Coordinates of C-alpha atoms and ligand atoms in Angstrom, one line a residue:
X1054 CA 22.7 -26.4 9.4
X1055 CA 19.9 -29.0 7.8
X1056 CA 16.7 -28.7 8.1
X1057 CA 13.9 -30.8 6.6
X1058 CA 10.7 -28.9 6.3
X1059 CA 7.4 -31.1 6.2
X1060 CA 4.6 -29.9 3.7
X1061 CA 7.1 -27.9 1.7
X1062 CA 5.1 -27.8 -1.6
X1063 CA 2.3 -26.1 0.3
X1064 CA 1.8 -22.2 1.3
X1065 CA 3.8 -21.6 4.0
X1066 CA 6.2 -24.5 3.5
X1067 CA 7.2 -23.2 0.4
X1068 CA 7.9 -19.8 1.9
X1069 CA 9.7 -21.5 4.7
X1070 CA 12.3 -23.5 2.5
X1071 CA 13.0 -20.7 -0.2
X1072 CA 13.7 -18.4 2.8
X1073 CA 15.7 -20.7 4.9
X1074 CA 17.6 -21.6 1.5
X1075 CA 18.7 -18.0 1.1
X1076 CA 19.6 -17.8 4.4
X1077 CA 22.0 -20.2 3.8
X1078 CA 20.5 -23.4 5.0
X1079 CA 20.5 -26.9 3.6
X1080 CA 16.9 -27.4 3.1
X1081 CA 15.1 -31.3 2.4
X1082 CA 11.4 -30.9 1.9
X1083 CA 8.6 -33.9 2.4
X1084 CA 5.5 -33.6 0.7
X1085 CA 3.2 -35.8 -0.3
X1086 CA 1.2 -33.4 -2.8
X1087 CA -1.7 -33.7 -1.9
X1088 CA -2.5 -30.3 -1.8
X1089 CA 0.8 -28.8 -2.4
X1090 CA 2.6 -27.9 -5.9
X1091 CA 6.1 -29.5 -7.0
X1092 CA 6.3 -25.9 -8.8
X1093 CA 6.2 -23.9 -5.5
X1094 CA 9.4 -26.1 -4.6
X1095 CA 12.3 -24.3 -4.9
X1096 CA 15.0 -25.9 -6.8
X1097 CA 17.8 -26.0 -4.7
X1098 CA 16.1 -28.2 -1.6
X1099 CA 15.9 -32.1 -2.1
X1100 CA 12.4 -33.0 -2.7
X1101 CA 11.3 -36.2 -1.7
X1102 CA 7.3 -37.1 -2.5
X1103 CA 6.7 -38.9 0.7
X1104 CA 3.8 -39.2 3.3
X1105 CA 4.8 -38.5 6.8
X1106 CA 2.7 -41.4 7.7
X1107 CA 5.7 -43.7 6.1
X1108 CA 7.4 -43.7 9.2
X1109 CA 10.6 -45.7 7.4
X1110 CA 10.5 -43.2 4.1
X1111 CA 10.7 -40.1 6.9
X1112 CA 13.6 -41.9 8.8
X1113 CA 15.5 -42.2 5.8
X1114 CA 15.4 -38.2 4.7
X1115 CA 16.3 -37.7 8.6
X1116 CA 19.3 -40.0 8.5
X1117 CA 20.5 -39.3 4.9
X1118 CA 20.5 -35.5 5.3
X1119 CA 21.8 -35.5 8.9
X1120 CA 18.3 -33.4 10.1
X1121 CA 19.1 -31.2 12.6
X1122 CA 15.9 -29.7 12.7
X1123 CA 12.3 -30.0 11.7
X1124 CA 10.2 -27.4 11.0
X1125 CA 6.5 -29.1 10.5
X1126 CA 3.7 -28.0 8.1
X1127 CA 2.5 -30.9 6.6
X1128 CA -1.0 -30.8 7.7
X1129 CA -4.3 -30.5 6.9
X1130 CA -6.3 -26.7 7.6
X1131 CA -9.6 -26.0 6.4
X1132 CA -11.9 -25.6 8.9
X1133 CA -15.3 -26.2 6.8
X1134 CA -13.8 -29.7 5.6
X1135 CA -12.7 -30.9 9.2
X1136 CA -16.0 -30.3 10.2
X1137 CA -17.1 -32.8 7.8
X1138 CA -14.6 -35.6 7.7
X1139 CA -13.1 -35.1 11.4
X1140 CA -11.4 -38.4 10.9
X1141 CA -9.9 -37.3 7.8
X1142 CA -7.8 -34.9 9.9
X1143 CA -7.2 -36.8 12.7
X1144 CA -5.6 -39.6 10.8
X1145 CA -3.2 -36.8 8.5
X1146 CA -2.5 -34.2 11.4
X1147 CA -2.9 -36.3 14.3
X1148 CA -1.7 -39.9 13.6
X1149 CA 0.9 -38.5 10.6
X1150 CA 2.8 -35.9 13.4
X1151 CA 2.6 -39.5 15.4
X1152 CA 4.5 -41.2 12.8
X1153 CA 7.0 -38.2 12.1
X1154 CA 8.5 -38.2 15.9
X1155 CA 8.6 -42.0 15.5
X1156 CA 10.8 -41.5 13.2
X1157 CA 12.3 -38.4 14.6
X1158 CA 12.9 -40.6 18.3
X1159 CA 14.4 -43.5 15.8
X1160 CA 16.6 -41.0 13.8
X1161 CA 17.7 -39.2 17.2
X1162 CA 16.4 -35.9 15.7
X1163 CA 15.3 -33.9 19.0
X1164 CA 14.2 -30.2 17.6
X1165 CA 11.0 -29.4 15.8
X1166 CA 9.6 -26.0 15.1
X1167 CA 5.7 -26.9 14.4
X1168 CA 2.8 -24.9 13.0
X1169 CA -0.2 -24.5 15.2
X1170 CA -3.3 -22.2 15.0
X1171 CA -5.0 -19.5 16.7
X1172 CA -7.8 -22.2 16.2
X1173 CA -6.4 -23.5 19.3
X1174 CA -8.3 -21.1 21.6
X1175 CA -11.5 -20.9 20.3
X1176 CA -14.0 -18.3 20.9
X1177 CA -12.9 -15.6 23.3
X1178 CA -14.7 -12.2 24.2
X1179 CA -11.5 -10.3 25.4
X1180 CA -9.1 -9.3 22.8
X1181 CA -5.9 -9.6 22.3
X1182 CA -5.8 -13.2 22.8
X1183 CA -2.3 -14.0 25.0
X1184 CA -1.0 -17.6 25.3
X1185 CA -2.5 -17.1 28.9
X1186 CA -5.7 -18.0 27.4
X1187 CA -7.4 -21.2 27.6
X1188 CA -7.3 -23.7 24.5
X1189 CA -11.2 -24.6 23.8
X1190 CA -11.5 -25.5 19.8
X1191 CA -14.4 -25.0 18.6
X1192 CA -13.7 -27.0 15.2
X1193 CA -11.5 -30.4 14.2
X1194 CA -8.8 -28.9 12.6
X1195 CA -8.1 -26.8 15.9
X1196 CA -8.7 -29.6 18.1
X1197 CA -6.5 -31.5 15.4
X1198 CA -3.6 -29.3 16.0
X1199 CA -3.9 -29.5 19.7
X1200 CA -3.9 -32.6 20.1
X1201 CA -0.6 -32.3 18.0
X1202 CA 0.7 -29.4 20.9
X1203 CA -0.3 -31.9 23.3
X1204 CA 1.7 -34.8 21.7
X1205 CA 5.0 -33.1 21.4
X1206 CA 4.6 -31.8 25.3
X1207 CA 4.7 -35.9 26.2
X1208 CA 7.3 -36.6 23.4
X1209 CA 9.6 -33.8 25.3
X1210 CA 9.4 -35.5 28.9
X1211 CA 9.7 -39.0 27.7
X1212 CA 12.4 -38.5 24.7
X1213 CA 13.6 -35.3 25.1
X1214 CA 12.3 -33.8 21.5
X1215 CA 12.1 -29.8 21.9
X1216 CA 9.4 -28.4 20.2
X1217 CA 8.3 -24.7 19.7
X1218 CA 4.8 -24.5 18.4
X1219 CA 3.8 -21.6 16.7
X1220 CA 0.3 -20.6 16.7
X1221 CA -0.7 -18.6 13.7
X1222 CA -3.9 -16.1 13.5
X1223 CA -4.6 -15.3 9.5
X1224 CA -1.2 -15.6 7.7
X1225 CA -1.3 -13.6 4.0
X1226 CA 0.9 -12.2 1.3
X1227 CA 3.4 -14.1 -0.6
X1228 CA 7.5 -13.5 -1.5
X1229 CA 8.1 -10.6 -2.4
X1230 CA 9.9 -11.9 -5.9
X1231 CA 6.2 -12.7 -6.4
X1232 CA 7.4 -16.5 -7.5
X1233 CA 5.4 -18.0 -5.1
X1234 CA 2.3 -17.4 -2.9
X1235 CA -1.0 -18.7 -1.7
X1236 CA -2.2 -20.8 -4.5
X1237 CA -5.0 -23.1 -3.1
X1238 CA -8.1 -25.4 -4.7
X1239 CA -10.2 -24.3 -4.0
X1240 CA -9.8 -21.1 -2.5
X1241 CA -11.5 -20.1 0.6
X1242 CA -9.6 -17.3 2.2
X1243 CA -10.4 -13.9 1.6
X1244 CA -7.3 -12.1 0.1
X1245 CA -6.8 -14.4 -2.9
X1246 CA -10.8 -14.2 -3.7
X1247 CA -10.8 -10.6 -2.9
X1248 CA -8.2 -10.6 -5.3
X1249 CA -9.8 -12.8 -8.2
X1250 CA -12.2 -9.9 -8.8
X1251 CA -9.7 -7.7 -10.5
X1252 CA -8.1 -10.7 -12.0
X1253 CA -11.2 -11.0 -14.0
X1254 CA -11.7 -14.4 -12.5
X1255 CA -14.7 -13.8 -10.3
X1256 CA -17.7 -11.1 -10.6
X1257 CA -17.8 -10.0 -6.9
X1258 CA -16.7 -10.6 -3.4
X1259 CA -19.3 -12.4 -1.1
X1260 CA -18.5 -10.3 2.5
X1261 CA -19.8 -13.2 5.0
X1262 CA -22.2 -11.4 7.6
X1263 CA -22.9 -7.7 8.2
X1264 CA -24.5 -8.1 11.7
X1265 CA -21.8 -8.8 14.1
X1266 CA -20.9 -6.9 17.0
X1267 CA -18.1 -4.8 15.0
X1268 CA -18.4 -1.1 14.1
X1269 CA -18.8 -1.8 10.8
X1270 CA -20.9 -5.5 11.3
X1271 CA -18.2 -7.5 9.3
X1272 CA -15.6 -9.9 10.9
X1273 CA -12.2 -8.7 12.3
X1274 CA -9.1 -10.6 11.4
X1275 CA -5.8 -10.5 12.8
X1276 CA -3.5 -10.6 8.8
X1277 CA 0.4 -11.4 9.2
X1278 CA 2.7 -11.6 6.3
X1279 CA 3.8 -14.6 5.3
X1280 CA 7.7 -13.7 5.3
X1281 CA 7.0 -11.9 8.9
X1282 CA 5.8 -15.4 10.0
X1283 CA 8.7 -17.4 8.5
X1284 CA 10.9 -15.2 10.3
X1285 CA 9.6 -15.7 13.6
X1286 CA 10.4 -19.6 12.9
X1287 CA 13.7 -19.0 11.7
X1288 CA 14.1 -16.9 15.2
X1289 CA 12.0 -19.7 17.3
X1290 CA 14.2 -22.4 15.2
X1291 CA 17.6 -20.7 16.8
X1292 CA 16.4 -20.2 20.2
X1293 CA 15.2 -24.0 20.2
X1294 CA 18.7 -24.8 19.8
X1295 CA 20.2 -22.6 21.8
X1296 CA 18.0 -23.0 25.2
X1297 CA 16.5 -26.2 25.1
X1298 CA 13.6 -25.5 26.2
X1299 CA 10.2 -26.0 24.5
X1300 CA 7.7 -23.3 24.5
X1301 CA 4.3 -21.9 22.5
X1302 CA 4.2 -18.2 21.4
X1303 CA 1.3 -16.3 18.9
X1304 CA 2.1 -15.0 15.7
X1305 CA -0.1 -11.8 14.4
X1306 CA 0.0 -8.2 14.3
X1307 CA -2.2 -7.3 17.3
X1308 CA -4.6 -5.1 14.7
X1309 CA -7.8 -5.9 13.5
X1310 CA -9.3 -5.6 9.7
X1311 CA -12.8 -5.8 8.9
X1312 CA -13.8 -7.9 6.2
X1313 CA -15.1 -4.4 4.4
X1314 CA -11.5 -2.7 5.7
X1315 CA -9.8 -5.3 3.6
X1316 CA -11.7 -5.1 0.5
X1317 CA -11.0 -1.5 0.7
X1318 CA -7.3 -2.2 1.1
X1319 CA -7.2 -4.4 -1.9
X1320 CA -9.4 -1.3 -3.7
X1321 CA -6.5 0.9 -3.0
X1322 CA -3.7 -1.5 -4.1
X1323 CA -5.3 -2.7 -7.1
X1324 CA -7.1 0.2 -8.4
X1325 CA -9.9 -1.8 -9.2
X1326 CA -14.0 -0.9 -7.7
X1327 CA -13.8 -4.9 -6.9
X1328 CA -17.5 -5.9 -6.0
X1329 CA -18.6 -6.9 -3.0
X1330 CA -22.2 -8.3 -2.1
X1331 CA -23.5 -9.0 1.2
X1332 CA -23.9 -12.6 1.9
X1333 CA -24.6 -15.1 5.1
X1334 CA -22.7 -15.7 7.7
X1335 CA -20.0 -19.0 7.2
X1336 CA -20.8 -21.5 9.9
X1337 CA -18.1 -21.2 12.3
X1338 CA -17.0 -17.7 12.1
X1339 CA -15.9 -15.9 15.5
X1340 CA -16.6 -11.8 15.0
X1341 CA -13.0 -10.7 16.1
X1342 CA -9.9 -12.8 16.4
X1343 CA -7.0 -10.6 17.2
X1344 CA -3.5 -11.9 19.1
X1345 CA -1.3 -10.5 21.3
X1346 CA 2.4 -11.3 20.0
X1347 CA 4.0 -9.7 22.5
X1348 CA 5.5 -12.6 24.1
X1349 CA 7.0 -13.5 20.4
X1350 CA 8.7 -9.9 20.1
X1351 CA 10.0 -10.3 23.4
X1352 CA 11.4 -13.7 23.7
X1353 CA 12.3 -14.3 19.9
X1354 CA 13.0 -10.6 19.3
X1355 CA 10.4 -11.3 16.3
X1356 CA 10.1 -7.9 14.6
X1357 CA 7.3 -7.7 12.2
X1358 CA 9.1 -6.2 8.8
X1359 CA 5.1 -5.8 6.7
X1360 CA 2.8 -4.2 9.3
X1361 CA 0.7 -2.5 6.7
X1362 CA -2.2 -4.6 5.2
X1363 CA -1.5 -2.8 2.0
X1364 CA 1.8 -3.9 1.8
X1365 CA 0.7 -7.7 2.4
X1366 CA -2.0 -7.6 -0.1
X1367 CA 0.3 -5.8 -2.8
X1368 CA 2.7 -9.0 -2.3
X1369 CA -0.2 -11.2 -2.8
X1370 CA -1.3 -9.4 -5.9
X1371 CA 1.6 -9.4 -7.6
X1372 CA 2.1 -13.3 -7.0
X1373 CA -1.6 -13.5 -8.3
X1374 CA -0.8 -11.4 -11.4
X1375 CA 2.3 -13.4 -12.1
X1376 CA 0.4 -16.7 -11.7
X1377 CA -3.1 -15.8 -13.0
X1378 CA -4.2 -19.9 -12.6
X1379 CA -2.3 -20.6 -9.1
X1380 CA -0.1 -23.3 -9.2
X1381 CA -0.8 -27.2 -10.7
X1382 CA 1.3 -30.2 -10.8
X1383 CA 1.5 -31.9 -13.7
Ligands
UDP1619 N1 -14.4 -13.9 4.2 C1 -15.8 -13.4 3.7 N2 -16.0 -14.0 2.1 C2 -15.1 -14.7 1.5 C3 -14.1 -15.6 2.6 C4 -14.0 -15.1 3.6 O1 -16.1 -12.4 3.9 O2 -15.2 -15.4 0.4 C5 -14.7 -13.5 5.6 C6 -14.7 -14.4 7.0 O3 -15.9 -15.1 6.9 C7 -13.5 -14.4 7.7 C8 -12.6 -13.5 7.6 O4 -13.0 -13.2 5.7 O5 -14.3 -13.3 8.8 C9 -11.1 -14.4 6.7 O6 -11.7 -15.4 6.2 P1 -10.8 -16.8 5.9 O7 -11.4 -17.5 5.2 O8 -9.3 -16.1 5.1 O9 -9.9 -17.0 7.1 P2 -10.7 -17.6 8.5 O10 -10.6 -16.1 9.6 O11 -11.4 -18.2 8.4 O12 -9.0 -18.2 9.2

């Protein structure tokens, strides 16, 4: 099959590209390298340094490579930044997706798997979060992803573009070889930041808030291994091609780990004491976010291979030891 991965130079897109190639698919990648790294893109993919907002260029890639399905990752994804620069997020995420869908209509490509987020749900007291929960984003990032999902719904009705939106919880870890992994600049995510301590790149990890209503007072999140996440995309793509039925699914583990538990797990994996320091709460952090992924398990046949957080951290640790300075564009 011919698959186009947008945002294929980013953390999640580069893993999708590699795993699809391993499965024998032909992969084309579009990325403008604004936050991604060419270095992360597997050489076997056809790489195009273009912007999803350039309709003609996207159209040309779709037609030239006879694309059967698009997996759409290209988006900005930092909650804090989205609150500071909301219009930048609407432009890239919402307008960019509009242009991509336009190009797909013209090129007659009717299948898209789409990277959405738990942030579409906003704050809920009850856990775990199922797909029946109301969508009520509390930040611009989540709102742009919800707008993208809605756009796809109407593009399906009007143009027959079938989509599956996958709502991710906390994606973490790295490809088992350690060749690619999570490399952001600046880094804001918990696991890579914790690992900077044993790498000697930071003295301590800050724990953002210790007075949440959780057993140890620190925030609880649902961590899912990147390889398991990508597997769900591949299941979703095949399901969509065979059923032609648009849908959306949560992707998480159903289990929650606190910030303190994650630091403790990283100590075990790295055999390093990892100094932790109490800090202020980070604005906008809900106390607990745990997914129910029963729908994906039941309907997509998705089974996680890496349910243990230690295994997730160990894979990230392997990547960071190999790429101490992360990725860089020349
Ligand atoms: N966190 C922390 N210290 C850090 C970075 C993150 O305590 O240096 C916490 C953060 O407040 C949240 C959890 O770790 O409760 C996961 O944060 P991350 O940014 O990785 O993902 P998010 O849940 O925001 O998508």
